[in-house]
Amino acid sequence: LNTLVSTMKSWLQDQGFSNADSSSVHQIFTLLSFALSFLGGIVAECYIGRYRTILIFSAVYVAGCALTAVAARPGTESIPLFMIGILVLTAPGTGGVKPNIGTFG
C-alpha cells in the first residue's frame, strides 16, 4: 500500500497537482480505505459471509488497480479515470478485504 501511495502522489505531482493537493488525494484514499472497512465487516457478518466478501472486494480492488494503471499509462494519462480507479474502486476494495483477512491469523 505504501508503494501505491508514494507512486500516486508522485504521478499526481507530475500531472500538475501541488504537493498539498496530492497529499489531500492520498488522505482521502486512506480515509475511504479505513472507513469502508466497516462496510466490509458488515457485509461479511450479516449478508454474504467472509469468503465471498473477500472474493468480491478483491475483484473490485483488482479492477481499480487495472483502471488506475491504464489511466496512468503514458499516452493516456487521464486524471478523471485515475481518480475513479483509485477512489471509487481501489479504496472500497481495500476496505472490504481489510477487516476480513485480519481474523485468519
Tab-separated table of N, CA, C and O in Angstrom:
chain	number	residue	atom	x	y	z
A	1	LEU	N	0.828	-1.195	0.000
A	1	LEU	CA	0.000	0.000	0.000
A	1	LEU	C	0.870	1.256	0.000
A	1	LEU	O	0.519	2.230	-0.626
A	2	ASN	N	2.013	1.215	0.695
A	2	ASN	CA	2.888	2.383	0.731
A	2	ASN	C	3.450	2.702	-0.648
A	2	ASN	O	3.620	3.864	-0.998
A	3	THR	N	3.763	1.663	-1.429
A	3	THR	CA	4.267	1.887	-2.783
A	3	THR	C	3.200	2.547	-3.635
A	3	THR	O	3.484	3.466	-4.403
A	4	LEU	N	1.960	2.082	-3.502
A	4	LEU	CA	0.851	2.668	-4.243
A	4	LEU	C	0.692	4.144	-3.900
A	4	LEU	O	0.536	4.986	-4.783
A	5	VAL	N	0.781	4.461	-2.621
A	5	VAL	CA	0.580	5.837	-2.168
A	5	VAL	C	1.697	6.748	-2.669
A	5	VAL	O	1.441	7.835	-3.192
A	6	SER	N	2.946	6.329	-2.542
A	6	SER	CA	4.043	7.191	-2.991
A	6	SER	C	4.019	7.359	-4.505
A	6	SER	O	4.279	8.440	-5.020
A	7	THR	N	3.676	6.287	-5.220
A	7	THR	CA	3.570	6.380	-6.675
A	7	THR	C	2.415	7.286	-7.058
A	7	THR	O	2.518	8.080	-7.996
A	8	MET	N	1.290	7.181	-6.343
A	8	MET	CA	0.123	8.016	-6.620
A	8	MET	C	0.475	9.495	-6.442
A	8	MET	O	0.174	10.312	-7.308
A	9	LYS	N	1.116	9.828	-5.329
A	9	LYS	CA	1.470	11.230	-5.088
A	9	LYS	C	2.434	11.740	-6.149
A	9	LYS	O	2.274	12.844	-6.668
A	10	SER	N	3.411	10.946	-6.490
A	10	SER	CA	4.396	11.335	-7.491
A	10	SER	C	3.744	11.549	-8.858
A	10	SER	O	4.027	12.526	-9.551
A	11	TRP	N	2.856	10.630	-9.259
A	11	TRP	CA	2.190	10.751	-10.557
A	11	TRP	C	1.296	11.990	-10.594
A	11	TRP	O	1.275	12.716	-11.590
A	12	LEU	N	0.561	12.224	-9.519
A	12	LEU	CA	-0.303	13.407	-9.474
A	12	LEU	C	0.516	14.698	-9.557
A	12	LEU	O	0.110	15.659	-10.220
A	13	GLN	N	1.677	14.724	-8.911
A	13	GLN	CA	2.527	15.910	-8.996
A	13	GLN	C	3.073	16.082	-10.407
A	13	GLN	O	3.196	17.206	-10.889
A	14	ASP	N	3.354	14.986	-11.093
A	14	ASP	CA	3.788	15.069	-12.490
A	14	ASP	C	2.678	15.597	-13.390
A	14	ASP	O	2.938	16.169	-14.446
A	15	GLN	N	1.430	15.403	-12.961
A	15	GLN	CA	0.282	15.884	-13.744
A	15	GLN	C	-0.093	17.327	-13.402
A	15	GLN	O	-1.071	17.847	-13.925
A	16	GLY	N	0.649	17.953	-12.509
A	16	GLY	CA	0.400	19.356	-12.197
A	16	GLY	C	-0.233	19.611	-10.843
A	16	GLY	O	-0.509	20.760	-10.505
A	17	PHE	N	-0.479	18.572	-10.070
A	17	PHE	CA	-1.027	18.764	-8.735
A	17	PHE	C	0.084	19.281	-7.826
A	17	PHE	O	1.238	18.877	-7.948
A	18	SER	N	-0.276	20.149	-6.911
A	18	SER	CA	0.711	20.615	-5.937
A	18	SER	C	0.947	19.512	-4.909
A	18	SER	O	0.199	18.537	-4.844
A	19	ASN	N	1.964	19.680	-4.090
A	19	ASN	CA	2.240	18.714	-3.035
A	19	ASN	C	1.059	18.617	-2.077
A	19	ASN	O	0.688	17.528	-1.651
A	20	ALA	N	0.462	19.757	-1.753
A	20	ALA	CA	-0.693	19.759	-0.842
A	20	ALA	C	-1.886	19.039	-1.468
A	20	ALA	O	-2.574	18.264	-0.788
A	21	ASP	N	-2.140	19.272	-2.756
A	21	ASP	CA	-3.274	18.619	-3.418
A	21	ASP	C	-3.070	17.111	-3.534
A	21	ASP	O	-3.998	16.336	-3.309
A	22	SER	N	-1.865	16.698	-3.889
A	22	SER	CA	-1.611	15.257	-3.999
A	22	SER	C	-1.672	14.592	-2.619
A	22	SER	O	-2.137	13.460	-2.490
A	23	SER	N	-1.249	15.308	-1.585
A	23	SER	CA	-1.370	14.773	-0.225
A	23	SER	C	-2.828	14.668	0.190
A	23	SER	O	-3.218	13.725	0.888
A	24	SER	N	-3.652	15.612	-0.260
A	24	SER	CA	-5.085	15.552	0.042
A	24	SER	C	-5.731	14.329	-0.596
A	24	SER	O	-6.541	13.639	0.036
A	25	VAL	N	-5.389	14.042	-1.842
A	25	VAL	CA	-5.919	12.852	-2.510
A	25	VAL	C	-5.469	11.601	-1.758
A	25	VAL	O	-6.254	10.671	-1.546
A	26	HIS	N	-4.212	11.584	-1.337
A	26	HIS	CA	-3.699	10.453	-0.548
A	26	HIS	C	-4.484	10.283	0.740
A	26	HIS	O	-4.851	9.167	1.123
A	27	GLN	N	-4.773	11.367	1.433
A	27	GLN	CA	-5.510	11.291	2.695
A	27	GLN	C	-6.950	10.836	2.476
A	27	GLN	O	-7.501	10.082	3.287
A	28	ILE	N	-7.565	11.275	1.383
A	28	ILE	CA	-8.924	10.831	1.059
A	28	ILE	C	-8.929	9.331	0.771
A	28	ILE	O	-9.814	8.600	1.216
A	29	PHE	N	-7.926	8.865	0.027
A	29	PHE	CA	-7.795	7.434	-0.250
A	29	PHE	C	-7.675	6.643	1.053
A	29	PHE	O	-8.348	5.633	1.250
A	30	THR	N	-6.819	7.102	1.964
A	30	THR	CA	-6.615	6.424	3.238
A	30	THR	C	-7.902	6.440	4.064
A	30	THR	O	-8.284	5.422	4.650
A	31	LEU	N	-8.580	7.578	4.105
A	31	LEU	CA	-9.836	7.694	4.845
A	31	LEU	C	-10.863	6.712	4.315
A	31	LEU	O	-11.499	5.986	5.084
A	32	LEU	N	-11.031	6.673	2.995
A	32	LEU	CA	-12.008	5.755	2.407
A	32	LEU	C	-11.651	4.306	2.685
A	32	LEU	O	-12.524	3.484	2.987
A	33	SER	N	-10.371	3.979	2.583
A	33	SER	CA	-9.938	2.598	2.818
A	33	SER	C	-10.288	2.138	4.234
A	33	SER	O	-10.766	1.020	4.432
A	34	PHE	N	-10.064	2.987	5.210
A	34	PHE	CA	-10.338	2.597	6.592
A	34	PHE	C	-11.812	2.734	6.950
A	34	PHE	O	-12.360	1.897	7.666
A	35	ALA	N	-12.476	3.773	6.470
A	35	ALA	CA	-13.897	3.958	6.786
A	35	ALA	C	-14.751	2.857	6.161
A	35	ALA	O	-15.719	2.386	6.775
A	36	LEU	N	-14.387	2.427	4.959
A	36	LEU	CA	-15.161	1.383	4.300
A	36	LEU	C	-14.867	-0.007	4.854
A	36	LEU	O	-15.517	-0.976	4.460
A	37	SER	N	-13.923	-0.094	5.767
A	37	SER	CA	-13.691	-1.368	6.453
A	37	SER	C	-14.925	-1.777	7.257
A	37	SER	O	-15.223	-2.967	7.392
A	38	PHE	N	-15.647	-0.805	7.773
A	38	PHE	CA	-16.887	-1.114	8.493
A	38	PHE	C	-17.895	-1.772	7.555
A	38	PHE	O	-18.556	-2.732	7.911
A	39	LEU	N	-18.000	-1.246	6.337
A	39	LEU	CA	-18.902	-1.831	5.349
A	39	LEU	C	-18.494	-3.269	5.031
A	39	LEU	O	-19.346	-4.164	4.963
A	40	GLY	N	-17.205	-3.501	4.844
A	40	GLY	CA	-16.728	-4.848	4.561
A	40	GLY	C	-17.044	-5.825	5.678
A	40	GLY	O	-17.426	-6.967	5.430
A	41	GLY	N	-16.907	-5.381	6.906
A	41	GLY	CA	-17.236	-6.238	8.045
A	41	GLY	C	-18.721	-6.526	8.151
A	41	GLY	O	-19.131	-7.658	8.419
A	42	ILE	N	-19.537	-5.517	7.912
A	42	ILE	CA	-20.990	-5.694	7.978
A	42	ILE	C	-21.470	-6.631	6.875
A	42	ILE	O	-22.275	-7.530	7.118
A	43	VAL	N	-20.965	-6.427	5.666
A	43	VAL	CA	-21.354	-7.284	4.544
A	43	VAL	C	-20.986	-8.734	4.837
A	43	VAL	O	-21.777	-9.655	4.605
A	44	ALA	N	-19.793	-8.947	5.373
A	44	ALA	CA	-19.339	-10.310	5.657
A	44	ALA	C	-20.156	-10.964	6.780
A	44	ALA	O	-20.557	-12.120	6.661
A	45	GLU	N	-20.403	-10.233	7.847
A	45	GLU	CA	-21.082	-10.816	9.002
A	45	GLU	C	-22.584	-10.997	8.795
A	45	GLU	O	-23.159	-11.970	9.266
A	46	CYS	N	-23.210	-10.059	8.109
A	46	CYS	CA	-24.676	-10.063	8.040
A	46	CYS	C	-25.254	-10.597	6.732
A	46	CYS	O	-26.421	-10.985	6.702
A	47	TYR	N	-24.465	-10.591	5.668
A	47	TYR	CA	-25.088	-10.877	4.375
A	47	TYR	C	-24.477	-12.053	3.612
A	47	TYR	O	-25.166	-13.043	3.375
A	48	ILE	N	-23.229	-11.979	3.201
A	48	ILE	CA	-22.732	-12.988	2.260
A	48	ILE	C	-21.579	-13.834	2.780
A	48	ILE	O	-21.119	-14.721	2.082
A	49	GLY	N	-21.107	-13.574	3.953
A	49	GLY	CA	-20.022	-14.377	4.512
A	49	GLY	C	-18.647	-13.819	4.179
A	49	GLY	O	-18.475	-13.030	3.259
A	50	ARG	N	-17.674	-14.287	4.956
A	50	ARG	CA	-16.321	-13.761	4.860
A	50	ARG	C	-15.662	-14.085	3.522
A	50	ARG	O	-15.052	-13.232	2.895
A	51	TYR	N	-15.757	-15.334	3.087
A	51	TYR	CA	-15.045	-15.749	1.876
A	51	TYR	C	-15.584	-15.070	0.617
A	51	TYR	O	-14.819	-14.614	-0.232
A	52	ARG	N	-16.894	-14.989	0.507
A	52	ARG	CA	-17.478	-14.302	-0.656
A	52	ARG	C	-17.166	-12.809	-0.629
A	52	ARG	O	-16.936	-12.196	-1.669
A	53	THR	N	-17.177	-12.232	0.554
A	53	THR	CA	-16.840	-10.812	0.683
A	53	THR	C	-15.416	-10.564	0.221
A	53	THR	O	-15.154	-9.620	-0.535
A	54	ILE	N	-14.496	-11.411	0.654
A	54	ILE	CA	-13.098	-11.265	0.228
A	54	ILE	C	-12.985	-11.416	-1.277
A	54	ILE	O	-12.299	-10.627	-1.946
A	55	LEU	N	-13.675	-12.393	-1.837
A	55	LEU	CA	-13.627	-12.622	-3.280
A	55	LEU	C	-14.161	-11.424	-4.060
A	55	LEU	O	-13.522	-10.932	-4.999
A	56	ILE	N	-15.310	-10.918	-3.667
A	56	ILE	CA	-15.934	-9.806	-4.389
A	56	ILE	C	-15.107	-8.526	-4.257
A	56	ILE	O	-14.825	-7.850	-5.249
A	57	PHE	N	-14.720	-8.186	-3.037
A	57	PHE	CA	-13.967	-6.952	-2.842
A	57	PHE	C	-12.548	-7.036	-3.416
A	57	PHE	O	-11.986	-6.028	-3.813
A	58	SER	N	-11.990	-8.240	-3.463
A	58	SER	CA	-10.691	-8.405	-4.125
A	58	SER	C	-10.813	-8.139	-5.617
A	58	SER	O	-9.925	-7.531	-6.222
A	59	ALA	N	-11.910	-8.593	-6.213
A	59	ALA	CA	-12.146	-8.326	-7.641
A	59	ALA	C	-12.309	-6.830	-7.891
A	59	ALA	O	-11.793	-6.289	-8.884
A	60	VAL	N	-13.003	-6.146	-6.996
A	60	VAL	CA	-13.154	-4.683	-7.110
A	60	VAL	C	-11.791	-4.007	-6.992
A	60	VAL	O	-11.466	-3.094	-7.761
A	61	TYR	N	-10.976	-4.477	-6.057
A	61	TYR	CA	-9.636	-3.929	-5.861
A	61	TYR	C	-8.772	-4.125	-7.112
A	61	TYR	O	-8.101	-3.196	-7.565
A	62	VAL	N	-8.796	-5.322	-7.679
A	62	VAL	CA	-8.001	-5.605	-8.880
A	62	VAL	C	-8.479	-4.747	-10.052
A	62	VAL	O	-7.669	-4.205	-10.811
A	63	ALA	N	-9.797	-4.594	-10.189
A	63	ALA	CA	-10.329	-3.740	-11.256
A	63	ALA	C	-9.864	-2.297	-11.064
A	63	ALA	O	-9.515	-1.610	-12.037
A	64	GLY	N	-9.847	-1.830	-9.829
A	64	GLY	CA	-9.377	-0.472	-9.548
A	64	GLY	C	-7.908	-0.292	-9.867
A	64	GLY	O	-7.505	0.725	-10.437
A	65	CYS	N	-7.100	-1.276	-9.512
A	65	CYS	CA	-5.667	-1.200	-9.827
A	65	CYS	C	-5.445	-1.215	-11.334
A	65	CYS	O	-4.592	-0.483	-11.855
A	66	ALA	N	-6.205	-2.043	-12.044
A	66	ALA	CA	-6.071	-2.105	-13.503
A	66	ALA	C	-6.487	-0.786	-14.141
A	66	ALA	O	-5.794	-0.261	-15.032
A	67	LEU	N	-7.604	-0.228	-13.692
A	67	LEU	CA	-8.067	1.050	-14.232
A	67	LEU	C	-7.071	2.164	-13.933
A	67	LEU	O	-6.784	3.007	-14.786
A	68	THR	N	-6.519	2.156	-12.734
A	68	THR	CA	-5.520	3.150	-12.353
A	68	THR	C	-4.273	3.028	-13.215
A	68	THR	O	-3.708	4.030	-13.666
A	69	ALA	N	-3.853	1.804	-13.480
A	69	ALA	CA	-2.669	1.578	-14.317
A	69	ALA	C	-2.901	2.052	-15.745
A	69	ALA	O	-2.035	2.683	-16.352
A	70	VAL	N	-4.092	1.775	-16.274
A	70	VAL	CA	-4.422	2.241	-17.636
A	70	VAL	C	-4.466	3.763	-17.674
A	70	VAL	O	-3.961	4.389	-18.607
A	71	ALA	N	-5.046	4.369	-16.646
A	71	ALA	CA	-5.161	5.826	-16.606
A	71	ALA	C	-3.806	6.510	-16.481
A	71	ALA	O	-3.618	7.621	-16.970
A	72	ALA	N	-2.847	5.855	-15.835
A	72	ALA	CA	-1.526	6.451	-15.619
A	72	ALA	C	-0.539	6.115	-16.731
A	72	ALA	O	0.585	6.621	-16.722
A	73	ARG	N	-0.952	5.282	-17.670
A	73	ARG	CA	-0.057	4.870	-18.753
A	73	ARG	C	0.315	6.071	-19.618
A	73	ARG	O	-0.539	6.895	-19.953
A	74	PRO	N	1.588	6.197	-19.977
A	74	PRO	CA	1.991	7.305	-20.862
A	74	PRO	C	1.196	7.237	-22.170
A	74	PRO	O	1.022	6.183	-22.755
A	75	GLY	N	0.698	8.374	-22.560
A	75	GLY	CA	-0.137	8.443	-23.746
A	75	GLY	C	-1.611	8.553	-23.382
A	75	GLY	O	-2.388	9.153	-24.107
A	76	THR	N	-1.994	7.949	-22.273
A	76	THR	CA	-3.385	8.053	-21.805
A	76	THR	C	-3.473	9.175	-20.780
A	76	THR	O	-4.153	10.156	-20.984
A	77	GLU	N	-2.808	8.989	-19.656
A	77	GLU	CA	-2.712	9.978	-18.574
A	77	GLU	C	-4.016	10.739	-18.328
A	77	GLU	O	-4.097	11.947	-18.486
A	78	SER	N	-5.021	10.003	-17.918
A	78	SER	CA	-6.339	10.564	-17.648
A	78	SER	C	-6.542	10.718	-16.146
A	78	SER	O	-6.669	9.724	-15.418
A	79	ILE	N	-6.598	11.952	-15.681
A	79	ILE	CA	-6.781	12.208	-14.250
A	79	ILE	C	-8.162	11.750	-13.774
A	79	ILE	O	-8.266	11.107	-12.731
A	80	PRO	N	-9.265	12.035	-14.500
A	80	PRO	CA	-10.571	11.549	-14.025
A	80	PRO	C	-10.636	10.020	-13.927
A	80	PRO	O	-11.166	9.471	-12.957
A	81	LEU	N	-10.087	9.327	-14.911
A	81	LEU	CA	-10.067	7.871	-14.889
A	81	LEU	C	-9.211	7.363	-13.726
A	81	LEU	O	-9.570	6.393	-13.059
A	82	PHE	N	-8.114	8.040	-13.459
A	82	PHE	CA	-7.237	7.699	-12.338
A	82	PHE	C	-7.984	7.851	-11.015
A	82	PHE	O	-7.914	6.974	-10.148
A	83	MET	N	-8.715	8.947	-10.858
A	83	MET	CA	-9.456	9.191	-9.611
A	83	MET	C	-10.554	8.159	-9.410
A	83	MET	O	-10.783	7.697	-8.292
A	84	ILE	N	-11.236	7.777	-10.491
A	84	ILE	CA	-12.265	6.736	-10.388
A	84	ILE	C	-11.621	5.425	-9.963
A	84	ILE	O	-12.114	4.736	-9.065
A	85	GLY	N	-10.506	5.081	-10.595
A	85	GLY	CA	-9.834	3.834	-10.250
A	85	GLY	C	-9.361	3.796	-8.818
A	85	GLY	O	-9.541	2.797	-8.112
A	86	ILE	N	-8.785	4.891	-8.352
A	86	ILE	CA	-8.170	4.890	-7.023
A	86	ILE	C	-9.191	5.111	-5.902
A	86	ILE	O	-9.121	4.475	-4.859
A	87	LEU	N	-10.149	6.008	-6.127
A	87	LEU	CA	-11.077	6.369	-5.049
A	87	LEU	C	-12.386	5.584	-5.079
A	87	LEU	O	-12.983	5.336	-4.033
A	88	VAL	N	-12.843	5.194	-6.259
A	88	VAL	CA	-14.143	4.527	-6.372
A	88	VAL	C	-13.996	3.002	-6.355
A	88	VAL	O	-14.907	2.309	-5.920
A	89	LEU	N	-12.858	2.490	-6.820
A	89	LEU	CA	-12.686	1.042	-6.878
A	89	LEU	C	-11.619	0.511	-5.907
A	89	LEU	O	-11.889	-0.403	-5.129
A	90	THR	N	-10.427	1.070	-5.951
A	90	THR	CA	-9.334	0.531	-5.132
A	90	THR	C	-9.576	0.749	-3.637
A	90	THR	O	-9.382	-0.176	-2.835
A	91	ALA	N	-10.000	1.934	-3.235
A	91	ALA	CA	-10.231	2.201	-1.810
A	91	ALA	C	-11.351	1.322	-1.239
A	91	ALA	O	-11.157	0.705	-0.183
A	92	PRO	N	-12.503	1.201	-1.895
A	92	PRO	CA	-13.519	0.287	-1.354
A	92	PRO	C	-13.073	-1.177	-1.374
A	92	PRO	O	-13.408	-1.942	-0.471
A	93	GLY	N	-12.311	-1.558	-2.387
A	93	GLY	CA	-11.788	-2.921	-2.423
A	93	GLY	C	-10.896	-3.198	-1.230
A	93	GLY	O	-10.980	-4.250	-0.588
A	94	THR	N	-10.047	-2.250	-0.917
A	94	THR	CA	-9.183	-2.368	0.259
A	94	THR	C	-10.021	-2.450	1.535
A	94	THR	O	-9.773	-3.278	2.407
A	95	GLY	N	-11.012	-1.582	1.620
A	95	GLY	CA	-11.875	-1.550	2.803
A	95	GLY	C	-12.684	-2.821	2.991
A	95	GLY	O	-12.980	-3.217	4.114
A	96	GLY	N	-13.059	-3.467	1.902
A	96	GLY	CA	-13.833	-4.693	2.013
A	96	GLY	C	-12.997	-5.894	2.401
A	96	GLY	O	-13.494	-6.810	3.075
A	97	VAL	N	-11.748	-5.907	2.011
A	97	VAL	CA	-10.873	-7.044	2.298
A	97	VAL	C	-10.236	-6.912	3.688
A	97	VAL	O	-10.130	-7.890	4.435
A	98	LYS	N	-9.839	-5.711	4.029
A	98	LYS	CA	-9.073	-5.462	5.268
A	98	LYS	C	-9.680	-6.063	6.543
A	98	LYS	O	-8.964	-6.740	7.281
A	99	PRO	N	-10.958	-5.898	6.829
A	99	PRO	CA	-11.460	-6.431	8.106
A	99	PRO	C	-11.644	-7.938	8.095
A	99	PRO	O	-11.811	-8.545	9.152
A	100	ASN	N	-11.617	-8.542	6.929
A	100	ASN	CA	-11.921	-9.972	6.851
A	100	ASN	C	-10.697	-10.872	6.811
A	100	ASN	O	-10.788	-12.034	7.166
A	101	ILE	N	-9.557	-10.367	6.380
A	101	ILE	CA	-8.368	-11.218	6.346
A	101	ILE	C	-7.580	-11.153	7.643
A	101	ILE	O	-6.825	-12.055	7.938
A	102	GLY	N	-7.771	-10.099	8.407
A	102	GLY	CA	-7.040	-9.956	9.663
A	102	GLY	C	-7.431	-11.005	10.695
A	102	GLY	O	-6.650	-11.330	11.589
A	103	THR	N	-8.603	-11.557	10.570
A	103	THR	CA	-9.085	-12.533	11.567
A	103	THR	C	-8.639	-13.960	11.254
A	103	THR	O	-8.912	-14.868	12.022
A	104	PHE	N	-7.941	-14.159	10.135
A	104	PHE	CA	-7.471	-15.505	9.800
A	104	PHE	C	-6.247	-15.920	10.605
A	104	PHE	O	-5.958	-17.087	10.725
A	105	GLY	N	-5.516	-14.927	11.131
A	105	GLY	CA	-4.387	-15.263	11.995
A	105	GLY	C	-3.108	-15.429	11.346
A	105	GLY	O	-2.502	-15.289	10.517
